[in-house]
Amino acid sequence: MLDCFHDECGVAAVYGNPEAANHVYLALYAQQHRGQESAGIASCFPGDDFIIRKGQGLVSEIFDQSQLALLKGTIAVGHNRYSTSGKAILENAQPFVIQYRYGRLALAHNGNLVNSDELRAMLEHRGAIFRTTNDSEVLLHLIAHCNEPDFISVLRSVMSQVRGAFSIVLSDGERVYGLRDALGIRPLVLGELEEGFVMASETCALDLIGARFIREIAPGELLIIDGKGYESVQLLPKLPRTAHCIFEHIYFARPDSYLFGHWVHDVRKEMGRQLARESHIEADVVIPVPDSGIIATLGYSQESGIPFELGLIRNHYVGRTFIEPKQSIRHFGVKIKLNPVKSILDGKRVVVIDDSIVRGTTSRKIIKMIRDAGASEVHLRIASPPTICPCFYGVDTPTRSELIAHNHTVEQICTYVTADSLAYLSHEGMFNAAGGGGETFCSACFDGKYPVEFSGMDT
């Protein structure tokens, strides 16, 4: 999907392995889909200072063998970034490494603190000097200013002050810690290596480095890893509900990851099956918008009996930037990434499936492309409900006014994208496919019910 919600961030940490930085590098590589703006790794031997390397771009662009050779140690913390708070500048790249009165810290954060502005103002009033525009730096200042007698008490005090979404890995140079917010909005998992342990945003990272998946870090839990193994502390009070991000299942997470108690692939396929049950139409072929719509399309095809075909081919070698010809080519931005297969589409009634519609501009161009390839009918099916609200918990989304479904009916959207028909997955169908409901998932982007309230939400 081109006109889409952008991914959030990915984190990883390893303890007790002589190749800690290499393992974190591979974990970040596996989680590249979660952030492509910058990446960083900090490593150390227990008791030593951190060595840190970070830069802008993709993991493979930033780290080569010579860079990784410098990152010695049995402890490492890493981060992939897509900016949801703060500008896309190198100073905002994580992990953040600091030296303060109680020692050293390396921290990587996935999520967004919705009260970071007021906390920043309070800290600046106390004399804190910020080097970045990133909300994650607020956490470090809160830790440095806290006077609790031990580090766990410090974390408990700090995390009780912040609101929003956070899955965090950090190290004090002796241990590695992992923690999640009380609602479990963003994912974090624990795995075991032949030597040591690893934490990461997704299980696909564990698979690449040969780690055995142990379990997900629980909402509000602090996991402490040291030479004795790992220990669990309930850092924040247990709540009667969770608010796992439903969009992780719809789009963000890799389909080979295990997330919130379910395989992402299975959830997406079931969403496609449910979409076929709710909005079946006679057609000759069903095609996905690659890559995000592929698995839902498989489910739709299997449930409806309509043959599945790859009617749009994606160019996987398009970089983050490309040079557009001086003589303008109509819809060039879409054409550089997708191209129709005329032999599949010519003269056919086509169902095209995507995971969501954001502004609608890309859907309109794709449907025009399919019609130009000879399709007699184009029916658009979306494997999620209409997206009516932005996310404030660590996903880079358009404002409310930019979301086409916020101010337009399904019929109006259908007319705008020039489809012969348009249907979305129902809220009930989405929750059933994901194995939970409104008390399990955050679905604020679909219903406006934000689980963590804050001022200035209507943006």
PDB file of N, CA and C in Angstrom, residues 99-145:
ATOM      1  N   GLN A  99      25.160   9.115  30.280  1.00  0.00           N
ATOM      2  CA  GLN A  99      25.911   8.902  31.511  1.00  0.00           C
ATOM      3  C   GLN A  99      25.303   9.841  32.536  1.00  0.00           C
ATOM      4  N   TYR A 100      24.836   9.314  33.659  1.00  0.00           N
ATOM      5  CA  TYR A 100      24.228  10.166  34.673  1.00  0.00           C
ATOM      6  C   TYR A 100      24.718   9.730  36.052  1.00  0.00           C
ATOM      7  N   ARG A 101      24.181  10.346  37.086  1.00  0.00           N
ATOM      8  CA  ARG A 101      24.771  10.196  38.423  1.00  0.00           C
ATOM      9  C   ARG A 101      24.789   8.757  38.923  1.00  0.00           C
ATOM     10  N   TYR A 102      23.881   7.908  38.437  1.00  0.00           N
ATOM     11  CA  TYR A 102      23.838   6.532  38.901  1.00  0.00           C
ATOM     12  C   TYR A 102      24.487   5.554  37.926  1.00  0.00           C
ATOM     13  N   GLY A 103      25.113   6.074  36.862  1.00  0.00           N
ATOM     14  CA  GLY A 103      25.785   5.176  35.928  1.00  0.00           C
ATOM     15  C   GLY A 103      25.477   5.507  34.483  1.00  0.00           C
ATOM     16  N   ARG A 104      25.226   4.482  33.690  1.00  0.00           N
ATOM     17  CA  ARG A 104      25.009   4.640  32.255  1.00  0.00           C
ATOM     18  C   ARG A 104      23.707   3.956  31.856  1.00  0.00           C
ATOM     19  N   LEU A 105      23.136   4.434  30.763  1.00  0.00           N
ATOM     20  CA  LEU A 105      21.905   3.836  30.247  1.00  0.00           C
ATOM     21  C   LEU A 105      21.916   3.885  28.728  1.00  0.00           C
ATOM     22  N   ALA A 106      21.394   2.825  28.115  1.00  0.00           N
ATOM     23  CA  ALA A 106      21.093   2.794  26.683  1.00  0.00           C
ATOM     24  C   ALA A 106      19.619   2.419  26.555  1.00  0.00           C
ATOM     25  N   LEU A 107      18.859   3.213  25.808  1.00  0.00           N
ATOM     26  CA  LEU A 107      17.405   3.030  25.764  1.00  0.00           C
ATOM     27  C   LEU A 107      16.897   3.104  24.334  1.00  0.00           C
ATOM     28  N   ALA A 108      15.973   2.197  23.987  1.00  0.00           N
ATOM     29  CA  ALA A 108      15.275   2.196  22.700  1.00  0.00           C
ATOM     30  C   ALA A 108      13.785   2.034  22.951  1.00  0.00           C
ATOM     31  N   HIS A 109      12.984   2.825  22.267  1.00  0.00           N
ATOM     32  CA  HIS A 109      11.556   2.950  22.579  1.00  0.00           C
ATOM     33  C   HIS A 109      10.723   2.840  21.306  1.00  0.00           C
ATOM     34  N   ASN A 110       9.704   2.009  21.345  1.00  0.00           N
ATOM     35  CA  ASN A 110       8.687   1.923  20.298  1.00  0.00           C
ATOM     36  C   ASN A 110       7.371   2.396  20.900  1.00  0.00           C
ATOM     37  N   GLY A 111       6.793   3.438  20.313  1.00  0.00           N
ATOM     38  CA  GLY A 111       5.525   3.952  20.819  1.00  0.00           C
ATOM     39  C   GLY A 111       5.528   5.467  20.820  1.00  0.00           C
ATOM     40  N   ASN A 112       4.617   6.042  21.573  1.00  0.00           N
ATOM     41  CA  ASN A 112       4.508   7.492  21.646  1.00  0.00           C
ATOM     42  C   ASN A 112       3.919   7.888  22.997  1.00  0.00           C
ATOM     43  N   LEU A 113       4.529   8.875  23.636  1.00  0.00           N
ATOM     44  CA  LEU A 113       4.050   9.375  24.922  1.00  0.00           C
ATOM     45  C   LEU A 113       3.150  10.578  24.657  1.00  0.00           C
ATOM     46  N   VAL A 114       1.880  10.443  24.956  1.00  0.00           N
ATOM     47  CA  VAL A 114       0.936  11.497  24.591  1.00  0.00           C
ATOM     48  C   VAL A 114       1.031  12.710  25.508  1.00  0.00           C
ATOM     49  N   ASN A 115       1.692  12.577  26.660  1.00  0.00           N
ATOM     50  CA  ASN A 115       1.872  13.729  27.551  1.00  0.00           C
ATOM     51  C   ASN A 115       3.332  14.191  27.585  1.00  0.00           C
ATOM     52  N   SER A 116       4.072  13.918  26.518  1.00  0.00           N
ATOM     53  CA  SER A 116       5.498  14.260  26.508  1.00  0.00           C
ATOM     54  C   SER A 116       5.723  15.766  26.525  1.00  0.00           C
ATOM     55  N   ASP A 117       4.847  16.536  25.882  1.00  0.00           N
ATOM     56  CA  ASP A 117       5.045  17.991  25.846  1.00  0.00           C
ATOM     57  C   ASP A 117       4.971  18.596  27.240  1.00  0.00           C
ATOM     58  N   GLU A 118       3.981  18.180  28.031  1.00  0.00           N
ATOM     59  CA  GLU A 118       3.856  18.737  29.375  1.00  0.00           C
ATOM     60  C   GLU A 118       4.980  18.246  30.290  1.00  0.00           C
ATOM     61  N   LEU A 119       5.413  16.985  30.105  1.00  0.00           N
ATOM     62  CA  LEU A 119       6.534  16.483  30.889  1.00  0.00           C
ATOM     63  C   LEU A 119       7.826  17.208  30.509  1.00  0.00           C
ATOM     64  N   ARG A 120       8.019  17.458  29.219  1.00  0.00           N
ATOM     65  CA  ARG A 120       9.202  18.188  28.762  1.00  0.00           C
ATOM     66  C   ARG A 120       9.242  19.595  29.368  1.00  0.00           C
ATOM     67  N   ALA A 121       8.084  20.274  29.355  1.00  0.00           N
ATOM     68  CA  ALA A 121       8.019  21.626  29.927  1.00  0.00           C
ATOM     69  C   ALA A 121       8.365  21.610  31.408  1.00  0.00           C
ATOM     70  N   MET A 122       7.865  20.612  32.130  1.00  0.00           N
ATOM     71  CA  MET A 122       8.165  20.494  33.553  1.00  0.00           C
ATOM     72  C   MET A 122       9.659  20.273  33.783  1.00  0.00           C
ATOM     73  N   LEU A 123      10.260  19.404  32.978  1.00  0.00           N
ATOM     74  CA  LEU A 123      11.682  19.100  33.131  1.00  0.00           C
ATOM     75  C   LEU A 123      12.553  20.295  32.756  1.00  0.00           C
ATOM     76  N   GLU A 124      12.168  21.010  31.704  1.00  0.00           N
ATOM     77  CA  GLU A 124      12.930  22.197  31.315  1.00  0.00           C
ATOM     78  C   GLU A 124      12.867  23.262  32.411  1.00  0.00           C
ATOM     79  N   HIS A 125      11.712  23.341  33.081  1.00  0.00           N
ATOM     80  CA  HIS A 125      11.576  24.289  34.188  1.00  0.00           C
ATOM     81  C   HIS A 125      12.530  23.933  35.331  1.00  0.00           C
ATOM     82  N   ARG A 126      12.824  22.635  35.461  1.00  0.00           N
ATOM     83  CA  ARG A 126      13.769  22.178  36.490  1.00  0.00           C
ATOM     84  C   ARG A 126      15.222  22.309  36.049  1.00  0.00           C
ATOM     85  N   GLY A 127      15.440  22.725  34.800  1.00  0.00           N
ATOM     86  CA  GLY A 127      16.796  22.916  34.320  1.00  0.00           C
ATOM     87  C   GLY A 127      17.296  21.874  33.348  1.00  0.00           C
ATOM     88  N   ALA A 128      16.441  20.930  32.932  1.00  0.00           N
ATOM     89  CA  ALA A 128      16.871  19.903  31.993  1.00  0.00           C
ATOM     90  C   ALA A 128      17.148  20.519  30.625  1.00  0.00           C
ATOM     91  N   ILE A 129      18.179  20.038  29.964  1.00  0.00           N
ATOM     92  CA  ILE A 129      18.535  20.486  28.621  1.00  0.00           C
ATOM     93  C   ILE A 129      18.327  19.320  27.660  1.00  0.00           C
ATOM     94  N   PHE A 130      17.479  19.519  26.660  1.00  0.00           N
ATOM     95  CA  PHE A 130      17.160  18.458  25.698  1.00  0.00           C
ATOM     96  C   PHE A 130      18.009  18.627  24.445  1.00  0.00           C
ATOM     97  N   ARG A 131      18.527  17.515  23.944  1.00  0.00           N
ATOM     98  CA  ARG A 131      19.347  17.521  22.738  1.00  0.00           C
ATOM     99  C   ARG A 131      18.544  17.119  21.515  1.00  0.00           C
ATOM    100  N   THR A 132      17.353  16.540  21.705  1.00  0.00           N
ATOM    101  CA  THR A 132      16.551  16.057  20.586  1.00  0.00           C
ATOM    102  C   THR A 132      15.129  16.580  20.711  1.00  0.00           C
ATOM    103  N   THR A 133      14.328  16.306  19.673  1.00  0.00           N
ATOM    104  CA  THR A 133      12.897  16.614  19.714  1.00  0.00           C
ATOM    105  C   THR A 133      12.078  15.343  19.913  1.00  0.00           C
ATOM    106  N   ASN A 134      12.724  14.286  20.343  1.00  0.00           N
ATOM    107  CA  ASN A 134      12.099  12.975  20.468  1.00  0.00           C
ATOM    108  C   ASN A 134      11.494  12.794  21.855  1.00  0.00           C
ATOM    109  N   ASP A 135      10.269  12.261  21.917  1.00  0.00           N
ATOM    110  CA  ASP A 135       9.624  12.068  23.219  1.00  0.00           C
ATOM    111  C   ASP A 135      10.348  11.030  24.072  1.00  0.00           C
ATOM    112  N   SER A 136      11.127  10.146  23.442  1.00  0.00           N
ATOM    113  CA  SER A 136      11.839   9.124  24.204  1.00  0.00           C
ATOM    114  C   SER A 136      12.887   9.739  25.129  1.00  0.00           C
ATOM    115  N   GLU A 137      13.429  10.903  24.757  1.00  0.00           N
ATOM    116  CA  GLU A 137      14.420  11.552  25.614  1.00  0.00           C
ATOM    117  C   GLU A 137      13.796  12.001  26.931  1.00  0.00           C
ATOM    118  N   VAL A 138      12.494  12.257  26.911  1.00  0.00           N
ATOM    119  CA  VAL A 138      11.795  12.616  28.146  1.00  0.00           C
ATOM    120  C   VAL A 138      11.965  11.511  29.186  1.00  0.00           C
ATOM    121  N   LEU A 139      11.911  10.258  28.749  1.00  0.00           N
ATOM    122  CA  LEU A 139      12.067   9.132  29.671  1.00  0.00           C
ATOM    123  C   LEU A 139      13.419   9.178  30.370  1.00  0.00           C
ATOM    124  N   LEU A 140      14.463   9.484  29.613  1.00  0.00           N
ATOM    125  CA  LEU A 140      15.806   9.521  30.202  1.00  0.00           C
ATOM    126  C   LEU A 140      15.924  10.629  31.241  1.00  0.00           C
ATOM    127  N   HIS A 141      15.354  11.787  30.946  1.00  0.00           N
ATOM    128  CA  HIS A 141      15.412  12.884  31.914  1.00  0.00           C
ATOM    129  C   HIS A 141      14.601  12.551  33.173  1.00  0.00           C
ATOM    130  N   LEU A 142      13.472  11.922  32.999  1.00  0.00           N
ATOM    131  CA  LEU A 142      12.675  11.519  34.166  1.00  0.00           C
ATOM    132  C   LEU A 142      13.453  10.535  35.032  1.00  0.00           C
ATOM    133  N   ILE A 143      14.147   9.597  34.383  1.00  0.00           N
ATOM    134  CA  ILE A 143      14.967   8.639  35.125  1.00  0.00           C
ATOM    135  C   ILE A 143      16.084   9.358  35.874  1.00  0.00           C
ATOM    136  N   ALA A 144      16.749  10.290  35.189  1.00  0.00           N
ATOM    137  CA  ALA A 144      17.880  10.994  35.803  1.00  0.00           C
ATOM    138  C   ALA A 144      17.453  11.877  36.964  1.00  0.00           C
ATOM    139  N   HIS A 145      16.231  12.395  36.923  1.00  0.00           N
ATOM    140  CA  HIS A 145      15.749  13.289  37.979  1.00  0.00           C
ATOM    141  C   HIS A 145      15.089  12.547  39.147  1.00  0.00           C
TER     142      HIS A 145
END
